[in-house]
């Protein structure tokens, strides 16, 4: 039934976003006023989470009245979509000094999103990720980039409009290629200086204007590791809300050659045999740390390590 | 040797964009002053083109001195990259009333890009597309979206910087899914009201924050044609400079059901058998027009029509 066999963390939307109705102000107002409406809350990019008895984290649901009371008008209120139980909203509490001191006391704890991920409910991770991307976009787009005038929110937070020049602005999604270079029975991993000691992962970079996915992959592998890509296979994709990337996961066949890190993006590269890649994925490769399972990079490495040539 | 077996129009970059060097102002100044530097020119999104004796269109090359003379400072000059013959630039002549009247007289003709595509050299289409996307981005981002202050160009046109709040802005690329829904031996095409009579094409839409490629595909097919997607296969990708999309081409298996156009994006949908799809691709389906061969949609349809189940 699922169109996405590799459903990564932050994918898995369960809401009807109602993209064809949310631009109708009357329809939207009715959703926001719906007594069944619930809202999740973010503060400085951190979701308000509750821990269940099973240890699973879920986003706290505020009732619609509380959300409208806490939100500083439409600017900080986002329409996420419709669930079977009614409208789901998100509020951005960034303007509030310490929201846990006030109305929200006892409702949960504002938690670092990356730290919470391993225990976070999948559907909630998707909602929180979408809200985080949209709030971050709003924070960086309060002014019209065409004319410099303050813009205002529209379509429940999915659009901004400039009242001076009339320009319409839509949320930004930055496509990013993330790839595992492979050559026969070996794959190449890279390491950024800022990462935890021993951590290695796939290579990655943003797609630039005027490039296909395949060209961006070849350029990044050449720039970061000095290798030539001969073929690219698509694997899967993942929305990544830091702040709003679309990670396009690829397996990149590379030609023979010496891999050299660029010493800017990557401080080191390392070839692993397929057997070492299996050990890495299972946490058994001494002195080396795999990417977190919540990142598409982990699945690229694991699927190549355990899969056949088709992966 | 090519990492991209489906090299669509607007892909096929032949330049070294020098992304790791162009942020060095001294290095960049040396490229712009290089006596070997040449520049292509755009005016209102139209490239300055020359027609060869063989009928092929190529971008006119201005020498670096002429480009610097015509450019209104760094803001309208773009560093495209390095060719074997030296640096390649682009100038944006939008501020000029009628550039064909002045210095450029006799050098070529400013031509609508879509109209020129069928006869346009591939490498030149890539350069023109990249320049068009970047100039359009610049035009829409003269002011800092964080604080409203005028921003200025950096990195040879690949970045903008706000002198007031220090924000950095990077060119925008909008990922877009474009898919052919298929069910057994039939595929579904859609038609927008604005298109030429009889024209049918693949379905398409923008990826939103918090969606994977596969989820965006399923959402768009549901919204536009009321069908449920059961599986998604990646086909290929294409940069599309109107203004700066990354088209992600997909084959979408759909479940049984009645296809209904949403009457907003699509005014009609139409099932074709594989044999009809072949005829459409070859221009032999009466009363129906395929998408242009320069668009990825054409290749999705043709490859499915002539290929096996793997496409």
XYZ file of C-alpha atoms in Angstrom:
622
model
C 0.000 0.000 0.000
C 2.865 2.400 0.748
C 4.363 4.176 -2.231
C 7.611 4.556 -0.287
C 9.314 1.286 0.675
C 12.146 3.187 2.384
C 10.172 5.324 4.763
C 12.839 7.291 6.582
C 12.534 9.338 9.748
C 10.708 12.645 9.066
C 8.796 11.107 6.134
C 5.526 9.308 6.836
C 2.985 12.123 6.709
C -0.376 10.922 8.055
C -2.276 14.180 7.589
C -4.275 15.497 4.682
C -2.494 18.797 4.143
C -5.481 20.090 2.182
C -3.234 22.046 -0.161
C -6.231 22.612 -2.430
C -8.373 24.176 0.362
C -6.050 25.922 2.811
C -5.762 28.970 0.531
C -9.472 29.676 1.140
C -9.469 32.056 4.167
C -13.004 31.117 5.236
C -12.288 27.388 5.119
C -9.031 27.944 7.010
C -10.696 30.092 9.691
C -13.228 27.313 10.251
C -10.414 24.795 10.771
C -8.618 27.010 13.262
C -11.871 27.565 15.189
C -12.873 23.883 15.079
C -13.370 22.719 18.696
C -11.625 19.444 17.792
C -8.455 21.285 16.658
C -5.241 20.361 18.466
C -1.827 21.960 18.219
C 1.749 20.885 18.671
C 4.220 23.487 19.953
C 7.822 24.408 19.125
C 10.131 26.807 20.913
C 13.500 27.667 19.372
C 13.149 24.653 17.095
C 12.511 22.325 20.046
C 9.209 20.415 20.152
C 7.136 20.132 23.333
C 7.234 16.385 24.020
C 5.597 13.996 26.449
C 7.075 10.645 27.444
C 4.698 7.690 27.465
C 4.888 4.812 29.930
C 6.584 2.763 27.214
C 9.331 5.406 26.919
C 8.070 6.603 23.533
C 8.049 10.349 22.999
C 5.048 12.078 21.473
C 4.310 15.701 20.704
C 2.086 17.236 23.395
C -1.339 18.204 21.980
C -2.648 21.548 23.147
C -6.299 22.239 22.570
C -7.193 24.835 19.967
C -8.190 27.430 22.541
C -4.842 27.211 24.298
C -3.023 27.385 20.965
C -4.911 30.519 19.915
C -4.217 32.090 23.310
C -0.484 31.361 23.144
C 0.008 32.212 19.459
C 0.938 35.802 18.692
C -1.680 36.023 15.941
C -1.683 34.205 12.608
C 2.063 34.749 12.126
C 2.989 32.091 14.675
C 0.186 29.638 13.903
C 0.585 26.961 11.225
C -2.107 24.745 9.718
C -0.480 21.316 9.413
C -3.444 19.390 8.029
C -6.418 17.244 8.846
C -6.285 14.031 10.857
C -9.236 11.675 11.342
C -9.842 13.483 14.637
C -9.835 17.002 13.220
C -7.468 19.846 12.296
C -3.855 19.769 13.489
C -1.977 23.023 14.031
C 1.493 24.020 15.187
C 2.465 27.108 17.185
C 5.833 28.793 17.232
C 6.595 30.060 20.745
C 9.943 31.676 19.908
C 8.802 35.074 21.133
C 8.023 33.673 24.590
C 10.868 33.964 27.126
C 10.307 30.610 28.829
C 7.020 28.984 27.812
C 7.472 26.084 30.255
C 6.959 28.545 33.123
C 3.449 29.567 32.097
C 0.343 27.924 30.685
C 2.278 24.951 29.360
C 3.614 23.900 32.731
C 3.185 20.191 33.219
C 2.250 19.558 29.572
C 5.658 18.270 28.563
C 9.230 19.302 28.010
C 10.863 21.277 25.168
C 13.444 18.833 23.843
C 16.270 18.933 21.320
C 14.813 17.315 18.183
C 17.879 15.304 17.139
C 18.302 13.936 20.665
C 14.630 12.951 20.827
C 14.495 11.215 17.433
C 15.321 7.618 18.403
C 12.340 7.489 20.796
C 9.984 9.768 18.851
C 6.742 8.514 17.285
C 7.055 8.419 13.463
C 3.970 10.425 12.565
C 4.859 13.025 15.189
C 8.429 13.277 13.841
C 6.925 14.067 10.424
C 4.638 16.788 11.819
C 7.386 18.300 13.952
C 9.819 18.253 11.036
C 7.382 19.991 8.698
C 6.553 22.596 11.357
C 10.221 23.180 12.146
C 11.042 23.735 8.436
C 8.135 26.132 7.964
C 8.822 28.131 11.136
C 12.509 28.411 10.240
C 11.558 29.571 6.740
C 9.170 32.157 8.235
C 11.898 33.389 10.599
C 14.230 33.956 7.638
C 11.576 35.474 5.363
C 9.823 38.165 7.374
C 10.749 40.697 4.690
C 10.013 40.575 0.989
C 13.215 39.680 -0.886
C 11.931 41.511 -3.987
C 11.339 44.940 -2.392
C 12.392 44.792 1.291
C 8.918 45.475 2.741
C 7.650 43.356 5.679
C 5.598 40.441 4.316
C 2.744 38.617 6.010
C 1.663 35.009 6.290
C -1.069 33.443 4.136
C -2.527 30.001 3.439
C -2.180 28.908 7.067
C 1.587 29.499 7.030
C 2.388 27.887 3.650
C 2.849 31.159 1.758
C 3.952 34.728 2.418
C 2.600 37.767 0.611
C 4.128 41.214 0.232
C 1.476 43.926 0.712
C 3.733 46.461 -1.029
C 4.802 44.815 -4.305
C 2.407 41.850 -4.269
C 5.129 39.191 -4.514
C 4.199 35.699 -3.364
C 6.801 33.640 -1.501
C 6.655 29.867 -1.033
C 8.481 27.692 1.519
C 11.931 26.725 0.454
C 13.053 23.098 0.090
C 16.728 22.602 -0.754
C 17.495 19.445 -2.758
C 20.664 17.755 -1.573
C 22.406 14.704 -3.032
C 23.748 12.168 -0.527
C 25.688 9.288 -2.009
C 27.745 6.238 -1.235
C 30.613 5.928 -3.740
C 31.230 2.250 -4.489
C 33.828 0.366 -6.542
C 33.373 -3.388 -6.759
C 33.333 -4.752 -3.223
C 34.376 -1.511 -1.532
C 32.567 1.672 -0.564
C 33.973 5.068 0.362
C 32.962 6.994 3.451
C 33.914 10.526 4.436
C 34.427 12.290 7.708
C 33.810 15.930 8.649
C 36.071 17.468 11.287
C 33.117 18.534 13.453
C 31.761 15.003 13.852
C 32.166 12.746 16.902
C 35.489 10.856 16.893
C 35.418 7.829 14.592
C 32.170 8.837 12.838
C 32.114 8.212 9.057
C 29.206 8.730 6.678
C 28.103 9.135 3.068
C 29.163 12.165 1.006
C 26.644 14.962 0.456
C 26.101 18.378 -1.075
C 23.464 20.763 -2.410
C 22.175 20.607 -5.983
C 23.001 23.876 -7.755
C 20.924 25.628 -10.428
C 21.554 24.076 -13.850
C 22.456 20.590 -12.583
C 20.676 17.246 -12.704
C 20.739 15.015 -9.613
C 23.328 12.856 -11.381
C 25.559 15.819 -12.257
C 25.420 17.193 -8.719
C 26.436 13.749 -7.420
C 29.387 13.523 -9.823
C 30.525 17.066 -9.018
C 30.403 16.571 -5.255
C 32.287 13.244 -5.386
C 34.955 14.888 -7.567
C 35.202 17.972 -5.343
C 35.191 16.180 -1.994
C 37.038 12.946 -2.767
C 38.764 13.481 -6.174
C 37.000 10.460 -7.714
C 35.167 10.144 -11.051
C 31.586 8.869 -10.972
C 30.681 6.493 -13.820
C 27.073 5.597 -12.898
C 24.448 6.758 -10.399
C 21.578 4.697 -8.954
C 18.715 6.259 -7.028
C 18.035 4.643 -3.646
C 15.444 6.656 -1.676
C 14.781 10.136 -0.301
C 14.235 11.829 3.047
C 12.982 15.223 4.177
C 15.510 16.632 6.656
C 14.315 19.628 8.691
C 17.697 21.207 9.508
C 16.459 23.542 8.177
C 14.589 22.212 5.104
C 16.520 19.796 2.907
C 15.300 17.087 0.585
C 17.978 14.390 0.837
C 18.205 12.405 -2.418
C 20.011 9.148 -1.612
C 22.204 7.582 -4.320
C 24.699 4.795 -4.922
C 27.538 6.192 -7.062
C 29.770 3.816 -9.014
C 33.232 5.358 -9.184
C 36.209 4.690 -11.448
C 39.538 3.433 -10.174
C 41.616 6.155 -8.602
C 43.072 7.461 -5.398
C 40.462 8.981 -3.102
C 41.669 12.228 -1.542
C 39.618 14.313 0.920
C 39.316 17.979 -0.037
C 40.305 18.987 3.545
C 37.547 21.620 3.456
C 34.304 19.651 3.626
C 35.999 16.365 4.516
C 39.039 15.865 6.711
C 39.346 12.180 5.840
C 37.951 9.501 3.532
C 38.096 5.771 4.113
C 37.441 2.717 1.943
C 35.531 -0.121 3.612
C 35.100 -3.640 2.264
C 31.540 -4.894 2.123
C 32.214 -6.973 5.217
C 33.598 -3.945 7.085
C 30.550 -1.929 5.982
C 28.328 -4.651 7.482
C 30.261 -4.449 10.737
C 30.003 -0.662 10.719
C 26.222 -0.819 10.242
C 25.967 -3.228 13.181
C 28.228 -1.177 15.441
C 30.964 -3.810 15.382
C 33.740 -2.063 13.427
C 36.353 -1.130 15.965
C 37.075 2.579 16.332
C 34.451 3.539 13.730
C 30.962 4.894 14.206
C 28.124 4.644 11.626
C 25.709 7.503 10.967
C 22.582 7.480 13.129
C 19.766 5.192 11.974
C 17.475 8.199 11.666
C 19.597 9.489 8.739
C 19.297 8.198 5.163
C 23.113 7.770 5.113
C 22.831 4.813 7.492
C 20.366 3.079 5.180
C 22.491 3.681 2.078
C 25.453 2.024 3.785
C 23.483 -0.825 5.354
C 21.494 -1.639 2.216
C 24.641 -1.683 0.070
C 26.515 -3.741 2.685
C 23.783 -6.371 3.021
C 22.194 -6.065 -0.401
C 23.259 -7.245 -3.795
C 24.597 -5.263 -6.722
C 21.129 -3.860 -7.290
C 21.429 -1.604 -4.262
C 31.959 7.696 -18.894
C 28.818 9.792 -18.261
C 27.217 9.412 -14.847
C 23.903 10.475 -16.370
C 22.528 8.154 -19.050
C 19.443 10.344 -19.506
C 21.084 13.649 -20.212
C 18.169 15.992 -20.686
C 18.137 19.480 -22.156
C 19.619 22.017 -19.678
C 21.787 19.321 -18.040
C 25.195 18.585 -19.542
C 27.423 21.097 -17.780
C 30.852 21.228 -19.457
C 32.411 23.853 -17.185
C 34.360 23.530 -13.976
C 32.239 25.742 -11.743
C 35.152 26.035 -9.290
C 32.777 26.061 -6.317
C 35.772 25.601 -4.031
C 37.622 28.666 -5.391
C 35.058 31.217 -6.518
C 34.521 32.419 -2.932
C 38.107 33.753 -2.929
C 37.745 37.407 -4.103
C 41.334 37.608 -5.399
C 41.011 34.404 -7.404
C 37.653 35.556 -8.754
C 38.981 39.014 -9.725
C 41.796 37.316 -11.655
C 39.249 35.219 -13.585
C 37.131 38.255 -14.465
C 40.243 40.137 -15.649
C 41.646 37.168 -17.590
C 42.138 38.302 -21.230
C 40.790 34.907 -22.365
C 37.489 35.425 -20.502
C 34.334 35.341 -22.612
C 30.767 36.129 -21.630
C 27.311 35.133 -22.715
C 24.531 37.722 -22.404
C 20.883 37.633 -21.323
C 18.249 40.349 -21.531
C 14.861 39.830 -19.883
C 15.628 36.121 -19.678
C 16.406 35.927 -23.399
C 19.880 34.767 -24.444
C 21.874 36.544 -27.158
C 22.163 33.847 -29.850
C 23.960 33.411 -33.151
C 22.823 31.059 -35.885
C 25.493 28.882 -37.478
C 25.525 27.883 -41.136
C 24.134 24.504 -40.087
C 21.151 26.215 -38.447
C 22.401 25.437 -34.945
C 22.027 28.220 -32.406
C 24.880 29.099 -30.070
C 25.263 31.741 -27.374
C 27.211 34.737 -28.677
C 30.561 35.118 -26.868
C 31.464 38.655 -25.900
C 35.040 39.288 -24.933
C 35.732 40.058 -21.287
C 36.367 43.742 -21.916
C 33.003 44.176 -23.624
C 31.282 42.279 -20.807
C 32.856 44.458 -18.131
C 31.893 47.574 -20.094
C 28.254 46.485 -20.489
C 27.817 45.078 -16.983
C 26.533 47.504 -14.360
C 29.215 46.411 -11.890
C 29.507 43.054 -10.139
C 25.742 42.821 -9.561
C 25.011 41.986 -13.182
C 28.103 39.824 -13.829
C 28.063 36.081 -13.117
C 31.029 33.702 -13.018
C 29.784 30.534 -14.740
C 32.982 28.502 -14.569
C 36.160 27.525 -16.368
C 36.293 26.003 -19.831
C 39.459 24.659 -21.448
C 39.757 28.044 -23.146
C 39.429 30.129 -19.998
C 36.808 31.709 -17.730
C 33.184 31.912 -18.873
C 30.938 34.698 -17.553
C 27.356 35.785 -18.074
C 25.976 39.327 -18.031
C 22.448 40.372 -17.222
C 21.432 43.301 -19.451
C 17.976 43.802 -17.952
C 18.712 47.419 -17.023
C 19.499 48.280 -20.654
C 16.578 49.640 -22.701
C 17.420 47.913 -25.964
C 20.875 46.340 -25.930
C 20.668 45.274 -29.577
C 20.828 48.962 -30.551
C 24.257 49.601 -29.009
C 27.557 47.789 -28.657
C 25.991 44.405 -29.301
C 24.658 45.290 -32.731
C 25.463 42.546 -35.189
C 26.591 40.098 -32.506
C 23.378 38.110 -32.497
C 19.731 38.262 -31.559
C 17.991 38.109 -28.173
C 15.738 35.066 -28.526
C 13.000 33.430 -26.474
C 14.725 30.510 -24.745
C 11.927 27.944 -25.112
C 11.530 28.745 -28.800
C 15.281 28.434 -29.358
C 15.730 25.117 -27.509
C 15.259 22.607 -30.357
C 18.140 24.176 -32.306
C 20.312 25.211 -29.360
C 23.722 23.661 -28.663
C 23.546 21.402 -25.550
C 26.429 22.882 -23.593
C 25.183 26.381 -24.347
C 21.662 25.453 -23.189
C 23.167 24.354 -19.876
C 25.114 27.624 -19.442
C 22.152 29.750 -20.457
C 19.827 27.819 -18.139
C 22.144 28.212 -15.153
C 22.603 31.925 -15.885
C 18.867 32.432 -16.307
C 18.112 30.731 -12.964
C 20.758 32.748 -11.134
C 19.753 36.095 -12.673
C 16.101 35.416 -11.882
C 17.045 34.519 -8.309
C 19.072 37.743 -8.029
C 16.156 39.772 -9.386
C 13.880 38.343 -6.696
C 16.433 38.600 -3.883
C 17.819 42.111 -3.977
C 16.698 42.600 -0.371
C 17.569 40.501 2.664
C 14.553 38.374 3.594
C 15.728 38.295 7.232
C 15.898 42.060 7.844
C 14.761 43.888 4.680
C 18.085 45.638 3.987
C 19.468 45.671 0.401
C 21.871 42.728 -0.015
C 24.848 42.488 -2.359
C 26.309 39.808 -4.572
C 29.248 37.607 -3.577
C 31.086 34.545 -4.869
C 30.750 35.649 -8.489
C 26.957 35.710 -8.269
C 26.436 32.397 -6.398
C 25.685 33.961 -3.028
C 24.188 37.155 -1.599
C 25.265 38.789 1.640
C 23.384 41.244 3.841
C 25.701 44.019 5.045
C 23.250 44.896 7.829
C 22.464 41.588 9.591
C 25.165 39.423 7.984
C 22.745 36.817 6.605
C 24.018 34.689 3.708
C 21.594 33.757 0.940
C 22.134 30.936 -1.553
C 20.470 30.380 -4.944
C 17.187 28.626 -4.697
C 16.465 25.313 -6.472
C 12.893 24.036 -6.177
C 12.531 20.249 -6.310
C 9.535 19.169 -8.343
C 8.186 15.661 -8.905
C 7.036 14.824 -12.429
C 5.461 11.432 -12.873
C 3.719 9.127 -15.292
C 0.990 7.173 -13.488
C 0.798 3.649 -14.949
C -1.520 0.682 -14.379
C -0.648 -2.463 -16.290
C -0.578 -1.601 -19.999
C -2.035 1.894 -19.595
C -0.602 5.233 -18.569
C -2.393 8.394 -17.467
C -1.699 11.821 -18.925
C -3.030 15.164 -17.793
C -3.859 18.391 -19.519
C -3.690 21.981 -18.237
C -6.183 24.465 -19.627
C -3.431 26.868 -20.731
C -1.724 24.346 -23.003
C -1.984 24.168 -26.791
C -5.076 22.251 -27.963
C -4.599 18.481 -27.729
C -1.434 18.673 -25.618
C -1.183 16.047 -22.848
C 1.733 15.465 -20.503
C 2.912 13.881 -17.254
C 1.602 15.107 -13.875
C 3.831 17.361 -11.778
C 4.061 19.390 -8.593
C 6.452 20.878 -6.059
C 7.878 18.883 -3.159
C 6.767 20.479 0.123
C 8.731 20.648 3.385
C 8.383 17.394 5.331
C 7.816 15.145 2.295
C 9.950 12.514 0.593
C 10.016 12.393 -3.226
C 7.728 9.353 -3.043
C 5.222 11.073 -0.742
C 5.099 14.191 -2.902
C 4.418 11.982 -5.936
C 1.593 10.131 -4.161
C 0.051 13.383 -2.883
C 0.108 15.072 -6.272
C -1.408 12.070 -8.081
C -4.154 11.913 -5.449
C -4.814 15.678 -5.580
C -4.714 16.063 -9.349
C -6.195 12.774 -10.571
C -7.839 11.120 -7.512
C -5.711 7.974 -7.875
C -3.745 6.057 -5.217
C -0.048 5.428 -5.892
C 1.200 1.981 -4.827
C 4.850 2.150 -5.978
C 7.244 4.786 -7.314
C 10.277 4.221 -9.566
C 12.890 6.887 -10.203
C 13.618 7.529 -13.887
C 15.919 10.548 -14.298
C 16.169 14.250 -13.460
C 16.400 17.577 -15.269
C 17.238 21.145 -14.261
C 14.500 23.414 -15.602
C 15.294 27.141 -15.583
C 11.737 28.543 -15.486
C 12.775 29.848 -13.029
C 14.874 27.241 -11.183
C 13.284 23.810 -10.772
C 14.864 20.416 -10.334
C 12.491 18.048 -12.137
C 12.587 14.567 -10.558
C 11.127 12.143 -13.108
C 9.189 9.126 -11.814
C 7.024 6.209 -12.957
C 4.133 5.855 -10.493
C 2.229 2.559 -10.271
C -1.367 3.353 -9.387
C -4.156 1.224 -7.985
C -7.388 0.537 -9.851
C -9.784 3.432 -9.695
C -11.480 6.143 -11.653
C -9.147 8.966 -12.622
C -10.745 12.387 -12.129
C -9.016 15.690 -12.938
C -9.083 18.206 -10.073
C -10.281 20.923 -12.516
C -7.821 23.337 -10.880
C -4.391 22.175 -12.030
C -5.751 19.790 -14.638
C -8.801 20.275 -16.841
C -8.682 16.722 -18.174
C -6.940 13.383 -17.745
C -6.689 10.626 -20.317
C -5.634 6.981 -20.206
C -3.502 5.791 -23.116
C -2.645 2.199 -23.958
C 1.042 1.478 -24.451
C 0.480 1.419 -28.175
C -1.282 4.804 -28.077
C 1.573 6.170 -25.939
C 4.025 5.019 -28.635
C 1.969 6.786 -31.264
C 1.810 9.933 -29.134
C 5.608 9.941 -28.689
C 6.019 9.620 -32.458
C 3.482 12.321 -33.238
C 1.042 9.838 -34.777
C -1.840 9.886 -32.275
C -4.626 11.806 -33.945
C -5.748 14.952 -32.178
C -3.172 14.580 -29.407
C 0.159 16.341 -28.923
C 3.080 14.988 -26.844
C 5.197 17.233 -24.623
C 8.225 18.749 -26.305
C 11.318 16.526 -26.548
C 13.287 19.063 -24.529
C 11.147 18.270 -21.451
C 11.692 15.243 -19.208
C 7.950 14.454 -19.518
C 8.461 13.399 -23.146
C 11.182 10.930 -22.122
C 9.105 9.463 -19.295
C 6.284 8.735 -21.735
C 8.489 7.479 -24.557
C 10.662 5.272 -22.344
C 7.616 3.694 -20.708
C 5.885 3.270 -24.078
C 8.872 1.579 -25.744
C 10.537 0.081 -22.696
C 9.664 -2.906 -20.577
C 8.246 -3.039 -17.095
C 11.564 -1.860 -15.732
C 10.948 1.680 -16.979
